[in-house]
């Protein structure tokens, strides 16, 4: 009887503690919301994070905490990455402790347990990139079926969003002659380009988005050094009139639009470490501030919002289609 009474007491205390924690969590999310965040009705909501896996260092933890808040606020459906998921040399295997210290234990907020759709960056190729594909079998939320892949999502009442998650590393001409990036050339780049063209040519989705690692335009460190990958991808993007390209690689937040071009270019690479950024001839917005992007898509609008690690909406841009 004494043991049973003690166990009931422990259970009661645990239940009270759990209830108090749930109440605290609800209050926390209500008081930490981004005040001017737009949450359009009947929309597909997701986040775009880039250049992030640094064992919790730099700004990775505050960015992760704010992502949790925004996913709660928007009722977000999934999270995408623009690559460089693990610095500085990727992961060694599916059992690498980095999975815990750079991913599982950092993005532990309850609202971050949604599907994650990653892409590969150049630093991921410095390790065992195949292990990032294989971790899909270990994780409920890490969904990475192949180096490049496509998914279609419902948005609004009658619309669809096609997203191509590409591997821009083997497509980058700069990497073809540099020993440092030899591992990126194990992929068949021509096969991927044929796949991209076919997917976009046959798309019946109202919205077409591409997510990769290398930006075609940069207002940051690599300003003037993106012409190689630009010449490979821009003709495809412009021909098929995609709506937006999201990249990383630069450790900042950017929105670029080249004169005479139709595609909107966004950079989300501020998931942890930051670098300086400037104002260029094509810059619509650029800031060296830790954060991520939100994307909301419905029948007539694709809204991109730039969210800082301290919970401010620092920029937004809307693409409208009748």
CSV table of C-alpha atoms in Angstrom, one decimal:
chain,number,residue,atom,x,y,z
A,1,UNK,CA,0.0,0.0,0.0
A,2,UNK,CA,2.8,2.4,0.8
A,3,UNK,CA,4.5,1.7,-2.5
A,4,UNK,CA,1.2,2.1,-4.4
A,5,UNK,CA,0.5,5.4,-2.5
A,6,UNK,CA,4.0,6.7,-3.3
A,7,UNK,CA,3.6,5.8,-7.0
A,8,UNK,CA,0.2,7.6,-7.1
A,9,UNK,CA,1.8,10.7,-5.5
A,10,UNK,CA,4.7,10.7,-8.1
A,11,UNK,CA,2.1,10.3,-10.9
A,12,UNK,CA,0.1,13.2,-9.6
A,13,UNK,CA,3.1,15.5,-9.3
A,14,UNK,CA,4.2,14.5,-12.8
A,15,UNK,CA,0.8,15.2,-14.2
A,16,UNK,CA,0.6,18.6,-12.5
A,17,UNK,CA,4.1,19.4,-13.8
A,18,UNK,CA,3.2,18.4,-17.3
A,19,UNK,CA,0.0,20.5,-17.3
A,20,UNK,CA,2.0,23.5,-16.0
A,21,UNK,CA,4.6,23.0,-18.7
A,22,UNK,CA,1.9,22.8,-21.4
A,23,UNK,CA,0.4,26.0,-20.1
A,24,UNK,CA,3.8,27.6,-20.0
A,25,UNK,CA,4.6,26.5,-23.5
A,26,UNK,CA,1.3,28.0,-24.8
A,27,UNK,CA,2.0,31.3,-23.1
A,28,UNK,CA,5.5,31.3,-24.5
A,29,UNK,CA,4.4,30.9,-28.0
A,30,UNK,CA,1.7,33.6,-27.6
A,31,UNK,CA,4.2,36.1,-26.2
A,32,UNK,CA,7.1,35.4,-28.6
A,33,UNK,CA,5.2,35.7,-31.9
A,34,UNK,CA,6.5,37.8,-34.8
A,35,UNK,CA,4.1,40.8,-34.5
A,36,UNK,CA,3.8,41.7,-38.1
A,37,UNK,CA,4.1,38.2,-39.6
A,38,UNK,CA,1.5,37.7,-42.3
A,39,UNK,CA,-0.4,34.4,-42.3
A,40,UNK,CA,-2.5,34.3,-45.4
A,41,UNK,CA,-5.6,32.1,-45.3
A,42,UNK,CA,-5.9,28.9,-47.3
A,43,UNK,CA,-2.2,28.8,-47.9
A,44,UNK,CA,0.7,26.3,-47.9
A,45,UNK,CA,3.2,27.6,-45.4
A,46,UNK,CA,6.8,26.4,-45.1
A,47,UNK,CA,10.3,27.6,-44.0
A,48,UNK,CA,13.5,27.9,-46.0
A,49,UNK,CA,16.7,27.5,-43.9
A,50,UNK,CA,20.3,27.5,-45.2
A,51,UNK,CA,23.9,27.1,-44.2
A,52,UNK,CA,23.0,26.0,-40.7
A,53,UNK,CA,24.7,22.9,-39.1
A,54,UNK,CA,27.4,24.2,-36.8
A,55,UNK,CA,27.0,22.2,-33.6
A,56,UNK,CA,24.9,24.9,-32.1
A,57,UNK,CA,27.5,27.6,-32.6
A,58,UNK,CA,27.2,31.2,-33.8
A,59,UNK,CA,23.5,32.0,-34.3
A,60,UNK,CA,22.2,28.5,-34.9
A,61,UNK,CA,20.3,28.1,-31.6
A,62,UNK,CA,18.4,31.4,-31.7
A,63,UNK,CA,17.5,30.8,-35.3
A,64,UNK,CA,16.2,27.4,-34.4
A,65,UNK,CA,14.2,28.7,-31.5
A,66,UNK,CA,12.5,31.4,-33.7
A,67,UNK,CA,11.8,28.8,-36.4
A,68,UNK,CA,9.9,26.8,-33.8
A,69,UNK,CA,7.8,29.9,-32.9
A,70,UNK,CA,7.1,30.8,-36.5
A,71,UNK,CA,6.1,27.2,-37.4
A,72,UNK,CA,3.6,27.5,-34.4
A,73,UNK,CA,2.3,30.9,-35.5
A,74,UNK,CA,1.9,29.9,-39.2
A,75,UNK,CA,0.9,26.3,-38.6
A,76,UNK,CA,3.7,25.5,-41.1
A,77,UNK,CA,3.7,22.2,-43.0
A,78,UNK,CA,7.3,21.6,-43.7
A,79,UNK,CA,10.9,22.9,-43.7
A,80,UNK,CA,13.3,23.0,-46.6
A,81,UNK,CA,17.1,23.6,-46.6
A,82,UNK,CA,19.3,25.2,-49.2
A,83,UNK,CA,22.3,23.0,-48.3
A,84,UNK,CA,25.5,23.1,-46.2
A,85,UNK,CA,23.5,21.1,-43.6
A,86,UNK,CA,26.7,20.2,-41.6
A,87,UNK,CA,29.9,22.2,-41.3
A,88,UNK,CA,32.5,22.1,-42.2
A,89,UNK,CA,32.9,18.6,-43.6
A,90,UNK,CA,29.5,17.1,-43.6
A,91,UNK,CA,28.8,13.9,-41.7
A,92,UNK,CA,30.8,10.7,-41.6
A,93,UNK,CA,27.9,8.2,-41.4
A,94,UNK,CA,24.3,7.9,-40.3
A,95,UNK,CA,25.8,7.3,-36.8
A,96,UNK,CA,27.9,10.4,-36.7
A,97,UNK,CA,27.2,12.3,-33.4
A,98,UNK,CA,26.8,15.4,-35.5
A,99,UNK,CA,23.3,14.3,-36.3
A,100,UNK,CA,22.5,14.8,-32.6
A,101,UNK,CA,24.5,17.9,-31.8
A,102,UNK,CA,23.8,19.8,-35.0
A,103,UNK,CA,20.3,18.6,-35.8
A,104,UNK,CA,18.2,16.6,-33.4
A,105,UNK,CA,19.2,18.5,-30.2
A,106,UNK,CA,19.1,22.0,-31.8
A,107,UNK,CA,15.9,21.7,-33.8
A,108,UNK,CA,14.0,20.1,-30.9
A,109,UNK,CA,11.1,22.5,-30.6
A,110,UNK,CA,7.7,20.7,-30.8
A,111,UNK,CA,6.7,22.6,-34.0
A,112,UNK,CA,9.9,21.6,-35.8
A,113,UNK,CA,8.8,17.9,-35.9
A,114,UNK,CA,7.4,18.3,-39.4
A,115,UNK,CA,8.9,17.0,-42.6
A,116,UNK,CA,12.3,18.4,-43.5
A,117,UNK,CA,13.2,18.4,-47.3
A,118,UNK,CA,17.0,19.1,-47.6
A,119,UNK,CA,19.3,19.8,-50.4
A,120,UNK,CA,23.1,19.3,-50.5
A,121,UNK,CA,25.7,22.0,-50.3
A,122,UNK,CA,29.4,21.9,-51.1
A,123,UNK,CA,30.4,21.4,-47.4
A,124,UNK,CA,28.1,18.3,-47.3
A,125,UNK,CA,30.2,16.8,-50.1
A,126,UNK,CA,33.3,17.1,-48.0
A,127,UNK,CA,31.9,14.3,-45.9
A,128,UNK,CA,29.7,11.3,-46.7
A,129,UNK,CA,26.8,12.9,-48.6
A,130,UNK,CA,25.2,9.5,-49.1
A,131,UNK,CA,24.7,9.3,-45.3
A,132,UNK,CA,22.4,12.3,-45.5
A,133,UNK,CA,20.3,10.4,-48.0
A,134,UNK,CA,20.4,7.2,-45.8
A,135,UNK,CA,19.4,9.1,-42.7
A,136,UNK,CA,15.9,9.2,-44.2
A,137,UNK,CA,15.6,5.6,-43.0
A,138,UNK,CA,16.5,6.6,-39.4
A,139,UNK,CA,14.4,9.7,-39.0
A,140,UNK,CA,10.7,10.3,-39.2
A,141,UNK,CA,11.2,14.0,-40.2
A,142,UNK,CA,14.3,13.9,-42.4
A,143,UNK,CA,12.9,13.3,-45.9
A,144,UNK,CA,15.8,13.1,-48.4
A,145,UNK,CA,15.1,10.4,-51.0
A,146,UNK,CA,17.9,11.3,-53.5
A,147,UNK,CA,20.5,14.0,-54.3
A,148,UNK,CA,17.7,15.7,-56.4
A,149,UNK,CA,14.0,15.1,-56.3
A,150,UNK,CA,10.6,16.8,-56.8
A,151,UNK,CA,7.4,17.1,-54.8
A,152,UNK,CA,4.0,18.6,-55.5
A,153,UNK,CA,2.0,20.2,-52.8
A,154,UNK,CA,-1.6,21.5,-52.6
A,155,UNK,CA,-2.0,25.2,-52.1
A,156,UNK,CA,-5.2,27.3,-51.8
A,157,UNK,CA,-8.5,25.8,-53.0
A,158,UNK,CA,-7.5,24.7,-56.5
A,159,UNK,CA,-3.7,25.2,-57.0
A,160,UNK,CA,-0.6,23.1,-56.8
A,161,UNK,CA,3.0,23.9,-56.1
A,162,UNK,CA,5.8,22.0,-57.8
A,163,UNK,CA,9.1,22.2,-56.0
A,164,UNK,CA,12.3,20.8,-57.5
A,165,UNK,CA,15.0,20.2,-54.9
A,166,UNK,CA,18.1,20.2,-57.0
A,167,UNK,CA,21.8,19.3,-56.4
A,168,UNK,CA,23.6,22.4,-57.8
A,169,UNK,CA,27.1,21.1,-56.9
A,170,UNK,CA,27.7,18.8,-59.9
A,171,UNK,CA,26.1,21.5,-62.1
A,172,UNK,CA,28.6,24.2,-61.0
A,173,UNK,CA,31.3,24.5,-63.7
A,174,UNK,CA,33.7,26.0,-61.1
A,175,UNK,CA,33.8,22.6,-59.3
A,176,UNK,CA,34.7,20.5,-62.4
A,177,UNK,CA,38.4,21.5,-62.3
A,178,UNK,CA,39.1,21.9,-58.6
A,179,UNK,CA,40.4,19.0,-56.7
A,180,UNK,CA,38.8,20.3,-53.5
A,181,UNK,CA,35.4,19.6,-55.1
A,182,UNK,CA,36.1,16.4,-56.9
A,183,UNK,CA,33.5,14.5,-54.9
A,184,UNK,CA,30.8,16.6,-56.4
A,185,UNK,CA,31.5,15.3,-59.9
A,186,UNK,CA,30.4,11.7,-59.1
A,187,UNK,CA,26.9,12.7,-60.0
A,188,UNK,CA,25.7,12.7,-63.7
A,189,UNK,CA,25.1,16.5,-64.2
A,190,UNK,CA,23.6,16.0,-67.7
A,191,UNK,CA,21.1,13.5,-66.4
A,192,UNK,CA,20.0,15.9,-63.7
A,193,UNK,CA,19.6,18.8,-66.2
A,194,UNK,CA,17.4,16.5,-68.5
A,195,UNK,CA,15.3,15.6,-65.4
A,196,UNK,CA,14.9,19.3,-64.5
A,197,UNK,CA,13.8,20.3,-68.1
A,198,UNK,CA,11.4,17.4,-68.3
A,199,UNK,CA,9.8,18.2,-64.9
A,200,UNK,CA,9.3,21.8,-65.7
A,201,UNK,CA,8.1,21.3,-69.2
A,202,UNK,CA,5.5,18.8,-68.1
A,203,UNK,CA,4.4,20.7,-65.0
A,204,UNK,CA,0.7,21.5,-64.6
A,205,UNK,CA,1.2,23.3,-61.3
A,206,UNK,CA,0.3,26.9,-61.0
A,207,UNK,CA,3.5,27.6,-59.0
A,208,UNK,CA,6.9,26.3,-59.9
A,209,UNK,CA,9.8,26.7,-57.4
A,210,UNK,CA,13.4,25.5,-57.5
A,211,UNK,CA,15.5,25.1,-54.3
A,212,UNK,CA,19.3,24.5,-54.5
A,213,UNK,CA,22.5,25.6,-52.9
A,214,UNK,CA,24.3,28.0,-55.3
A,215,UNK,CA,22.8,31.4,-56.1
A,216,UNK,CA,22.7,32.7,-59.6
A,217,UNK,CA,23.1,36.3,-58.3
A,218,UNK,CA,24.8,37.3,-55.1
A,219,UNK,CA,24.9,40.6,-53.3
A,220,UNK,CA,27.4,39.1,-50.9
A,221,UNK,CA,30.9,37.6,-50.8
A,222,UNK,CA,30.5,36.0,-54.2
A,223,UNK,CA,29.3,39.0,-56.1
A,224,UNK,CA,30.6,38.7,-59.6
A,225,UNK,CA,31.6,35.1,-59.2
A,226,UNK,CA,28.3,33.3,-60.0
A,227,UNK,CA,28.4,33.4,-63.8
A,228,UNK,CA,29.2,29.7,-64.2
A,229,UNK,CA,26.2,28.3,-62.4
A,230,UNK,CA,24.1,31.2,-63.8
A,231,UNK,CA,24.9,30.2,-67.3
A,232,UNK,CA,23.8,26.6,-66.6
A,233,UNK,CA,20.6,27.2,-64.8
A,234,UNK,CA,19.2,30.6,-65.8
A,235,UNK,CA,18.2,29.6,-69.3
A,236,UNK,CA,16.2,26.7,-67.9
A,237,UNK,CA,14.5,28.9,-65.3
A,238,UNK,CA,13.7,31.7,-67.7
A,239,UNK,CA,12.5,29.4,-70.5
A,240,UNK,CA,10.1,27.6,-68.2
A,241,UNK,CA,9.1,30.7,-66.3
A,242,UNK,CA,9.6,29.4,-62.8
A,243,UNK,CA,8.3,31.7,-60.1
A,244,UNK,CA,11.3,31.7,-57.7
A,245,UNK,CA,14.7,30.2,-57.0
A,246,UNK,CA,15.8,29.7,-53.4
A,247,UNK,CA,19.5,29.2,-52.7
A,248,UNK,CA,22.1,29.5,-49.9
A,249,UNK,CA,25.9,29.4,-50.0
A,250,UNK,CA,26.1,33.1,-49.0
A,251,UNK,CA,25.7,33.6,-45.2
A,252,UNK,CA,23.1,36.3,-45.3
A,253,UNK,CA,19.6,37.0,-46.5
A,254,UNK,CA,19.0,38.3,-50.0
A,255,UNK,CA,16.3,39.1,-52.7
A,256,UNK,CA,17.8,39.7,-56.1
A,257,UNK,CA,16.1,40.4,-59.5
A,258,UNK,CA,18.2,40.9,-62.6
A,259,UNK,CA,17.1,43.5,-65.1
A,260,UNK,CA,15.1,42.0,-68.0
A,261,UNK,CA,14.7,38.7,-66.2
A,262,UNK,CA,11.4,37.2,-64.8
A,263,UNK,CA,12.6,34.9,-62.0
A,264,UNK,CA,12.8,36.1,-58.4
A,265,UNK,CA,16.0,35.0,-56.7
A,266,UNK,CA,16.1,34.5,-52.9
A,267,UNK,CA,19.1,33.6,-50.7
A,268,UNK,CA,18.5,32.0,-47.3
A,269,UNK,CA,22.0,31.3,-45.9
A,270,UNK,CA,21.9,32.9,-42.5
A,271,UNK,CA,21.1,29.8,-40.4
A,272,UNK,CA,24.3,30.2,-38.2
A,273,UNK,CA,27.4,32.1,-39.3
A,274,UNK,CA,27.2,35.5,-41.0
A,275,UNK,CA,29.2,37.4,-43.6
A,276,UNK,CA,29.0,41.0,-44.9
A,277,UNK,CA,26.7,41.8,-47.8
A,278,UNK,CA,26.4,44.8,-50.1
A,279,UNK,CA,23.9,46.6,-52.4
A,280,UNK,CA,24.4,45.7,-56.0
A,281,UNK,CA,22.7,46.6,-59.3
A,282,UNK,CA,20.2,43.7,-58.9
A,283,UNK,CA,19.7,43.9,-55.2
A,284,UNK,CA,16.1,44.2,-54.0
A,285,UNK,CA,17.1,43.5,-50.4
A,286,UNK,CA,20.2,42.2,-48.6
A,287,UNK,CA,21.1,42.0,-45.0
A,288,UNK,CA,23.7,40.2,-42.9
A,289,UNK,CA,21.4,39.1,-40.2
A,290,UNK,CA,20.7,35.6,-38.7
A,291,UNK,CA,17.4,34.2,-39.8
A,292,UNK,CA,15.4,32.3,-42.4
A,293,UNK,CA,12.5,32.7,-44.9
A,294,UNK,CA,8.9,31.8,-44.8
A,295,UNK,CA,6.9,31.0,-47.9
A,296,UNK,CA,3.1,31.1,-48.1
A,297,UNK,CA,1.4,30.1,-51.3
A,298,UNK,CA,-2.3,30.1,-52.2
A,299,UNK,CA,-4.3,30.4,-55.4
A,300,UNK,CA,-3.2,33.9,-56.3
A,301,UNK,CA,-0.2,34.8,-54.2
A,302,UNK,CA,3.3,33.6,-53.2
A,303,UNK,CA,4.5,35.6,-50.2
A,304,UNK,CA,8.1,35.4,-49.0
A,305,UNK,CA,8.9,36.9,-45.6
A,306,UNK,CA,12.4,37.3,-44.1
A,307,UNK,CA,12.4,36.6,-40.4
A,308,UNK,CA,15.4,37.4,-38.1
A,309,UNK,CA,16.5,35.3,-35.1
A,310,UNK,CA,15.1,38.0,-32.8
A,311,UNK,CA,11.6,37.7,-34.2
A,312,UNK,CA,11.3,40.6,-36.5
A,313,UNK,CA,10.0,40.5,-40.1
A,314,UNK,CA,12.7,42.5,-41.8
A,315,UNK,CA,11.5,42.2,-45.4
A,316,UNK,CA,8.7,40.7,-47.5
A,317,UNK,CA,7.9,40.3,-51.1
A,318,UNK,CA,4.7,39.1,-52.8
A,319,UNK,CA,4.3,37.5,-56.2
A,320,UNK,CA,0.8,37.8,-57.6
A,321,UNK,CA,-0.9,35.6,-60.3
A,322,UNK,CA,-4.5,35.9,-61.4
